[in-house]
Short mmCIF file of C-alpha atoms and ligand atoms in Angstrom, two decimals:
data_model
loop_
_atom_site.label_atom_id
_atom_site.label_comp_id
_atom_site.label_asym_id
_atom_site.label_seq_id
_atom_site.Cartn_x
_atom_site.Cartn_y
_atom_site.Cartn_z
CA UNK A 1 102.18 92.12 133.40
CA UNK A 2 99.36 93.84 134.70
CA UNK A 3 95.60 93.34 135.06
CA UNK A 4 95.16 96.57 133.00
CA UNK A 5 96.73 94.99 129.82
CA UNK A 6 94.58 94.06 126.92
CA UNK A 7 94.97 90.35 126.71
CA UNK A 8 96.98 90.32 123.50
CA UNK A 9 99.85 92.52 124.91
CA UNK A 10 101.07 89.95 127.06
CA UNK A 11 101.88 87.52 124.16
CA UNK A 12 103.52 90.35 122.10
CA UNK A 13 107.41 89.76 121.36
CA UNK A 14 108.64 93.27 120.74
CA UNK A 15 111.75 94.16 118.57
CA UNK A 16 115.02 94.70 120.54
CA UNK A 17 116.80 97.72 118.94
CA UNK A 18 120.68 97.92 118.88
CA UNK A 19 122.33 99.61 121.90
CA UNK A 20 122.39 103.37 121.81
CA UNK A 21 124.95 103.98 124.44
CA UNK A 22 125.07 107.18 126.41
CA UNK A 23 128.84 107.25 126.25
CA UNK A 24 130.17 109.35 123.38
CA UNK A 25 133.73 108.02 123.43
CA UNK A 26 132.77 104.67 121.96
CA UNK A 27 133.46 103.39 118.43
CA UNK A 28 129.92 102.83 117.65
CA UNK A 29 129.63 100.15 114.68
CA UNK A 30 126.43 98.42 115.72
CA UNK A 31 123.29 100.05 114.17
CA UNK A 32 124.54 100.92 110.63
CA UNK A 33 124.48 104.69 111.17
CA UNK A 34 126.34 106.91 108.56
CA UNK A 35 129.49 107.99 109.89
CA UNK A 36 129.17 111.28 107.85
CA UNK A 37 126.69 113.91 108.94
CA UNK A 38 123.49 114.83 106.92
CA UNK A 39 123.95 117.14 104.05
CA UNK A 40 124.60 120.74 105.25
CA UNK A 41 121.62 121.78 103.14
CA UNK A 42 119.30 119.47 105.11
CA UNK A 43 120.53 120.81 108.28
CA UNK A 44 119.90 124.38 107.08
CA UNK A 45 116.52 123.55 105.78
CA UNK A 46 115.55 121.99 109.17
CA UNK A 47 117.10 125.04 111.23
CA UNK A 48 114.85 127.39 109.20
CA UNK A 49 111.76 125.41 110.19
CA UNK A 50 112.61 126.25 113.80
CA UNK A 51 110.32 129.40 114.23
CA UNK A 52 106.88 130.61 115.21
CA UNK A 53 105.35 128.17 112.86
CA UNK A 54 105.82 125.30 115.08
CA UNK A 55 102.67 126.28 116.79
CA UNK A 56 100.84 124.91 113.50
CA UNK A 57 100.44 121.44 112.53
CA UNK A 58 102.69 120.20 109.50
CA UNK A 59 101.34 119.31 106.10
CA UNK A 60 99.57 115.94 106.85
CA UNK A 61 100.31 114.83 103.38
CA UNK A 62 104.15 115.91 103.27
CA UNK A 63 103.54 117.17 99.81
CA UNK A 64 106.99 118.88 99.52
CA UNK A 65 108.77 115.70 100.51
CA UNK A 66 106.74 113.47 98.17
CA UNK A 67 107.51 115.94 95.44
CA UNK A 68 111.17 115.69 96.09
CA UNK A 69 111.16 111.93 96.19
CA UNK A 70 108.84 111.98 92.85
CA UNK A 71 111.61 114.19 91.33
CA UNK A 72 114.43 112.24 92.30
CA UNK A 73 113.07 108.90 91.16
CA UNK A 74 110.95 110.04 88.12
CA UNK A 75 107.81 108.89 89.51
CA UNK A 76 104.42 110.47 90.29
CA UNK A 77 103.71 111.88 93.75
CA UNK A 78 100.62 109.34 94.08
CA UNK A 79 103.28 106.66 93.92
CA UNK A 80 105.06 107.97 96.96
CA UNK A 81 104.18 107.25 100.57
CA UNK A 82 106.28 108.72 103.67
CA UNK A 83 106.55 107.85 107.12
CA UNK A 84 107.88 108.32 110.51
CA UNK A 85 111.08 106.07 109.63
CA UNK A 86 110.86 103.11 107.22
CA UNK A 87 109.81 101.01 110.49
CA UNK A 88 106.70 102.98 110.33
CA UNK A 89 106.23 102.47 106.71
CA UNK A 90 106.73 98.73 107.09
CA UNK A 91 104.18 98.42 109.87
CA UNK A 92 101.68 100.08 107.57
CA UNK A 93 102.58 97.62 104.67
CA UNK A 94 102.15 94.62 106.97
CA UNK A 95 98.98 96.02 108.47
CA UNK A 96 97.33 97.10 105.09
CA UNK A 97 98.91 94.69 102.43
CA UNK A 98 99.94 91.42 104.14
CA UNK A 99 97.09 90.07 106.25
CA UNK A 100 95.60 87.45 104.10
CA UNK A 101 94.79 83.66 104.27
CA UNK A 102 98.10 82.33 102.99
CA UNK A 103 101.28 83.13 104.80
CA UNK A 104 103.73 85.84 104.28
CA UNK A 105 107.01 84.86 103.13
CA UNK A 106 110.53 86.10 104.24
CA UNK A 107 114.08 84.75 104.75
CA UNK A 108 114.84 82.93 107.90
CA UNK A 109 117.81 85.33 108.19
CA UNK A 110 116.42 88.83 107.62
CA UNK A 111 115.40 92.04 109.50
CA UNK A 112 114.29 90.99 112.88
CA UNK A 113 111.42 93.42 112.75
CA UNK A 114 109.21 91.34 110.40
CA UNK A 115 108.31 88.51 112.78
CA UNK A 116 107.38 91.28 115.33
CA UNK A 117 105.12 92.85 112.95
CA UNK A 118 103.51 89.58 112.10
CA UNK A 119 102.76 89.29 115.91
CA UNK A 120 101.58 92.64 116.28
CA UNK A 121 99.06 92.38 113.36
CA UNK A 122 98.18 88.77 113.56
CA UNK A 123 99.69 87.75 110.14
CA UNK A 124 100.86 84.10 109.47
CA UNK A 125 104.33 83.81 108.39
CA UNK A 126 106.74 81.33 106.72
CA UNK A 127 110.42 81.85 106.99
CA UNK A 128 112.25 80.39 103.96
CA UNK A 129 115.77 79.39 104.59
CA UNK A 130 118.66 81.26 102.66
CA UNK A 131 120.86 78.85 100.83
CA UNK A 132 124.33 77.55 102.34
CA UNK A 133 125.97 80.84 101.07
CA UNK A 134 123.42 82.83 102.78
CA UNK A 135 121.56 83.77 99.44
CA UNK A 136 117.90 84.13 98.44
CA UNK A 137 116.80 81.42 96.38
CA UNK A 138 114.20 82.67 94.08
CA UNK A 139 112.53 79.41 93.29
CA UNK A 140 111.79 78.92 96.87
CA UNK A 141 109.30 81.55 96.85
CA UNK A 142 107.26 80.02 94.02
CA UNK A 143 104.63 78.76 96.35
CA UNK A 144 101.03 79.97 97.48
CA UNK A 145 101.72 83.05 99.69
CA UNK A 146 99.98 86.36 101.04
CA UNK A 147 103.02 88.44 100.35
CA UNK A 148 106.90 88.51 100.27
CA UNK A 149 109.14 90.68 102.02
CA UNK A 150 112.94 90.88 102.02
CA UNK A 151 115.68 93.51 102.45
CA UNK A 152 117.80 94.18 99.54
CA UNK A 153 120.77 94.06 100.23
CA UNK A 154 119.82 91.70 102.90
CA UNK A 155 120.30 92.70 106.42
CA UNK A 156 122.33 91.44 108.42
CA UNK A 157 124.18 89.42 105.49
CA UNK A 158 124.69 92.50 103.25
CA UNK A 159 124.14 90.20 100.39
CA UNK A 160 122.53 91.65 97.11
CA UNK A 161 119.79 90.08 95.04
CA UNK A 162 120.10 91.43 91.41
CA UNK A 163 117.18 93.08 89.65
CA UNK A 164 116.45 90.31 87.30
CA UNK A 165 115.99 87.86 89.96
CA UNK A 166 113.42 90.20 91.76
CA UNK A 167 111.64 90.38 88.46
CA UNK A 168 111.34 86.61 88.55
CA UNK A 169 109.98 86.70 92.01
CA UNK A 170 107.34 89.26 90.82
CA UNK A 171 106.33 87.09 87.94
CA UNK A 172 105.99 83.96 90.10
CA UNK A 173 103.71 85.82 92.61
CA UNK A 174 101.64 88.22 90.37
CA UNK A 175 98.71 88.12 92.87
CA UNK A 176 100.58 89.12 96.01
CA UNK A 177 102.60 92.15 97.01
CA UNK A 178 106.18 91.81 96.89
CA UNK A 179 107.89 94.32 99.19
CA UNK A 180 111.53 95.02 98.71
CA UNK A 181 113.04 96.78 101.85
CA UNK A 182 116.05 98.95 100.40
CA UNK A 183 117.23 100.25 103.57
CA UNK A 184 120.82 99.88 102.16
CA UNK A 185 120.50 99.98 98.53
CA UNK A 186 122.41 103.13 97.93
CA UNK A 187 125.63 101.61 99.10
CA UNK A 188 125.93 99.23 96.08
CA UNK A 189 122.66 98.13 94.38
CA UNK A 190 120.13 98.99 91.90
CA UNK A 191 116.91 100.20 93.02
CA UNK A 192 113.81 98.13 92.21
CA UNK A 193 111.85 101.52 91.80
CA UNK A 194 113.00 101.21 88.16
CA UNK A 195 110.23 98.29 88.04
CA UNK A 196 107.27 99.82 89.84
CA UNK A 197 105.56 100.96 86.59
CA UNK A 198 105.97 97.43 85.21
CA UNK A 199 104.75 95.47 88.31
CA UNK A 200 101.73 96.69 90.22
CA UNK A 201 102.36 94.21 92.90
CA UNK A 202 105.85 95.82 93.70
CA UNK A 203 106.39 98.19 96.76
CA UNK A 204 109.63 99.32 97.33
CA UNK A 205 110.51 100.98 100.83
CA UNK A 206 113.71 103.12 101.67
CA UNK A 207 115.01 105.01 104.96
CA UNK A 208 116.77 108.12 105.09
CA UNK A 209 118.47 106.80 108.25
CA UNK A 210 121.51 105.23 106.43
CA UNK A 211 122.42 106.66 103.08
CA UNK A 212 121.36 110.08 104.01
CA UNK A 213 122.39 110.18 107.44
CA UNK A 214 119.29 111.12 109.08
CA UNK A 215 118.61 108.33 111.66
CA UNK A 216 117.84 110.75 114.18
CA UNK A 217 115.05 112.52 112.00
CA UNK A 218 113.15 109.29 111.63
CA UNK A 219 111.74 109.36 107.95
CA UNK A 220 111.20 106.53 105.56
CA UNK A 221 109.44 106.22 101.97
CA UNK A 222 107.59 103.65 99.91
CA UNK A 223 107.19 103.85 96.21
CA UNK A 224 104.72 101.79 94.28
CA UNK A 225 101.46 101.62 92.34
CA UNK A 226 99.02 104.26 93.49
CA UNK A 227 96.48 101.47 94.65
CA UNK A 228 99.36 100.16 97.17
CA UNK A 229 100.08 103.71 98.26
CA UNK A 230 96.48 104.32 98.92
CA UNK A 231 96.24 101.30 101.25
CA UNK A 232 99.17 102.66 103.26
CA UNK A 233 97.46 106.25 103.35
CA UNK A 234 94.47 104.77 104.52
CA UNK A 235 96.22 103.01 107.70
CA UNK A 236 98.25 106.10 108.32
CA UNK A 237 95.02 108.34 108.32
CA UNK A 238 93.36 105.78 110.88
CA UNK A 239 96.43 105.99 112.94
CA UNK A 240 98.29 109.34 113.09
CA UNK A 241 97.71 111.87 110.36
CA UNK A 242 100.77 113.88 111.09
CA UNK A 243 103.77 111.19 111.36
CA UNK A 244 106.17 113.85 109.93
CA UNK A 245 106.87 117.09 111.62
CA UNK A 246 107.84 120.25 109.98
CA UNK A 247 111.62 119.77 110.44
CA UNK A 248 111.36 116.16 108.93
CA UNK A 249 109.61 117.14 105.89
CA UNK A 250 111.97 120.08 105.14
CA UNK A 251 115.20 118.12 106.08
CA UNK A 252 114.26 115.11 104.25
CA UNK A 253 113.11 116.91 101.16
CA UNK A 254 116.53 119.08 101.18
CA UNK A 255 118.59 115.75 101.57
CA UNK A 256 116.82 114.37 98.45
CA UNK A 257 117.75 117.52 96.59
CA UNK A 258 121.22 117.51 97.39
CA UNK A 259 122.39 114.69 95.05
CA UNK A 260 126.08 115.94 95.08
CA UNK A 261 126.62 115.33 98.90
CA UNK A 262 124.62 112.23 98.92
CA UNK A 263 126.66 110.66 96.15
CA UNK A 264 130.01 111.62 97.65
CA UNK A 265 129.23 110.37 101.21
CA UNK A 266 127.90 106.95 99.76
CA UNK A 267 131.14 106.53 97.80
CA UNK A 268 133.28 107.33 100.88
CA UNK A 269 131.48 104.46 102.80
CA UNK A 270 131.75 102.06 99.83
CA UNK A 271 135.57 102.82 99.59
CA UNK A 272 135.80 102.30 103.37
CA UNK A 273 133.87 99.24 103.15
CA UNK A 274 136.53 97.71 100.71
CA UNK A 275 139.29 98.59 103.12
CA UNK A 276 137.29 96.86 106.22
CA UNK A 277 136.75 93.79 104.09
CA UNK A 278 140.37 93.54 103.10
CA UNK A 279 141.50 94.15 106.90
CA UNK A 280 139.14 91.46 108.12
CA UNK A 281 140.31 88.95 105.69
CA UNK A 282 143.79 89.72 106.51
CA UNK A 283 142.89 88.71 110.20
CA UNK A 284 141.51 85.46 108.89
CA UNK A 285 137.88 86.40 108.86
CA UNK A 286 135.51 85.25 106.26
CA UNK A 287 133.32 88.05 105.06
CA UNK A 288 130.05 87.76 103.07
CA UNK A 289 130.12 89.92 100.08
CA UNK A 290 128.45 93.15 101.07
CA UNK A 291 126.45 95.68 99.11
CA UNK A 292 125.55 97.69 102.35
CA UNK A 293 127.11 100.20 104.87
CA UNK A 294 128.00 97.11 107.11
CA UNK A 295 129.73 93.70 106.67
CA UNK A 296 128.95 90.34 108.07
CA UNK A 297 131.93 88.45 109.16
CA UNK A 298 133.02 85.04 110.94
CA UNK A 299 136.28 83.95 112.21
CA UNK A 300 136.82 80.13 111.74
CA UNK A 301 138.48 79.93 115.41
CA UNK A 302 137.34 82.62 117.51
CA UNK A 303 133.88 82.71 118.94
CA UNK A 304 131.74 85.61 117.82
CA UNK A 305 130.19 86.55 121.38
CA UNK A 306 133.73 86.42 122.92
CA UNK A 307 134.96 88.70 120.02
CA UNK A 308 132.02 91.14 120.64
CA UNK A 309 132.59 91.35 124.29
CA UNK A 310 136.18 91.83 123.68
CA UNK A 311 135.70 94.57 121.25
CA UNK A 312 133.07 96.32 123.78
CA UNK A 313 135.70 96.29 126.67
CA UNK A 314 138.05 98.34 124.36
CA UNK A 315 135.31 100.64 123.48
CA UNK A 316 134.19 99.20 120.03
CA UNK A 317 130.62 98.12 119.73
CA UNK A 318 129.35 95.68 116.96
CA UNK A 319 126.19 93.83 116.70
CA UNK A 320 125.86 89.87 117.46
CA UNK A 321 122.90 87.90 117.05
CA UNK A 322 122.18 84.95 119.15
CA UNK A 323 120.34 83.48 116.46
CA UNK A 324 120.72 79.94 114.74
CA UNK A 325 122.96 79.78 111.72
CA UNK A 326 124.37 83.15 112.36
CA UNK A 327 125.50 82.86 116.13
CA UNK A 328 129.13 82.94 114.95
CA UNK A 329 128.92 86.12 112.79
CA UNK A 330 129.54 89.71 113.71
CA UNK A 331 127.71 92.38 111.91
CA UNK A 332 129.97 95.43 111.47
CA UNK A 333 128.94 98.95 110.35
CA UNK A 334 131.20 100.79 108.22
CA UNK A 335 132.64 103.88 110.16
CA UNK A 336 135.11 106.69 109.44
CA UNK A 337 138.45 105.50 108.41
CA UNK A 338 139.71 106.07 111.84
CA UNK A 339 136.86 104.12 113.59
CA UNK A 340 137.49 101.27 110.97
CA UNK A 341 141.20 101.28 111.72
CA UNK A 342 140.33 101.00 115.59
CA UNK A 343 138.20 98.12 114.95
CA UNK A 344 140.92 96.31 113.02
CA UNK A 345 143.44 97.22 115.66
CA UNK A 346 141.45 95.95 118.56
CA UNK A 347 140.45 92.71 116.63
CA UNK A 348 144.08 92.07 115.96
CA UNK A 349 144.71 91.66 119.65
CA UNK A 350 141.83 89.55 120.36
C1 PLP B 401 116.61 96.04 106.69
C2 PLP B 401 115.97 97.14 107.55
N1 PLP B 401 114.80 97.80 107.13
C3 PLP B 401 114.38 98.85 107.86
C4 PLP B 401 115.13 99.68 108.74
C5 PLP B 401 114.36 100.64 109.56
O1 PLP B 401 115.06 101.99 109.45
P1 PLP B 401 114.36 103.20 109.75
O2 PLP B 401 113.21 102.88 110.61
O3 PLP B 401 115.37 103.86 110.49
O4 PLP B 401 114.02 103.89 108.58
C6 PLP B 401 116.30 98.98 109.13
C7 PLP B 401 117.15 99.72 110.21
O5 PLP B 401 117.92 99.24 110.68
C8 PLP B 401 116.85 97.89 108.56
O6 PLP B 401 118.02 97.32 108.75
#
């Protein structure tokens, strides 16, 4: 605390990111990165940008990337927004679309950045409990609200809400924005982007950090009605007009264009997930049904914090949340087959 701070800074409760350790030998299964590298075509496209042109600002509108996303999803470019990671896209959505008289609704167990953005932008929130099976109950959201947001699949549970349930949600709240945060959708769900032409109140965000293995590049997207996109553009152009650099625009566009590599690596992660689920179940864990690149698991007799510490001692890091209802769960990212085996081997001894 310092006398130089603006008064509101002292009350901020910032997000705490998962650990990014400096040691490289660790089996790092704590922040849901992709164990396979980005598309070689994306890497080549980024390398081609490393030249004298870096003295020039990038395209403030990232038109090349918006076109690649529009082509990929069969939408118009004015339905696409891009930002510096989906965290930034989400921040602009909170700022530009969720500050109303009624509270923003989101699940009690979901992405822990949502309450942080509420604090940052002074947005009233109401957390809606997941049911006993850790599923979203659509009926619980049919109440006055200034917006609804949830990850699909949910994080950190990994559970998927089917598209027909999302349609019911949209129909129940036609006067507020429903934001579906699809950070993990490519590992087992159907994107709600298919619904954006039908529902002007739907905004879908995605990230290139997971299924396209570009967490280090920081690129996220939003797709929705042009009016929603315009709100995000207005915020962006009042904050930072060049959020994506030249490498990011080129690399992200090439990643969307390389469908074959994307599909192959997603399938590898999905196949490995099923191996990890079976392995964990074999060790007595209960594993929630996951459509993501991580699993959420608890052991009936073993304390989750103790397990996380024991894993860490042997070089495997997973994520443990000290939060009510989920304090006995571990969130484990899916790694390479070797990393997954190392995880199961260490757990067997704990
Ligand atoms: C549900 C969810 N949304 C958004 C993000 C942010 O992703 P990024 O800022 O890397 O695009 C994450 C990252 O872990 C996430 O879990």
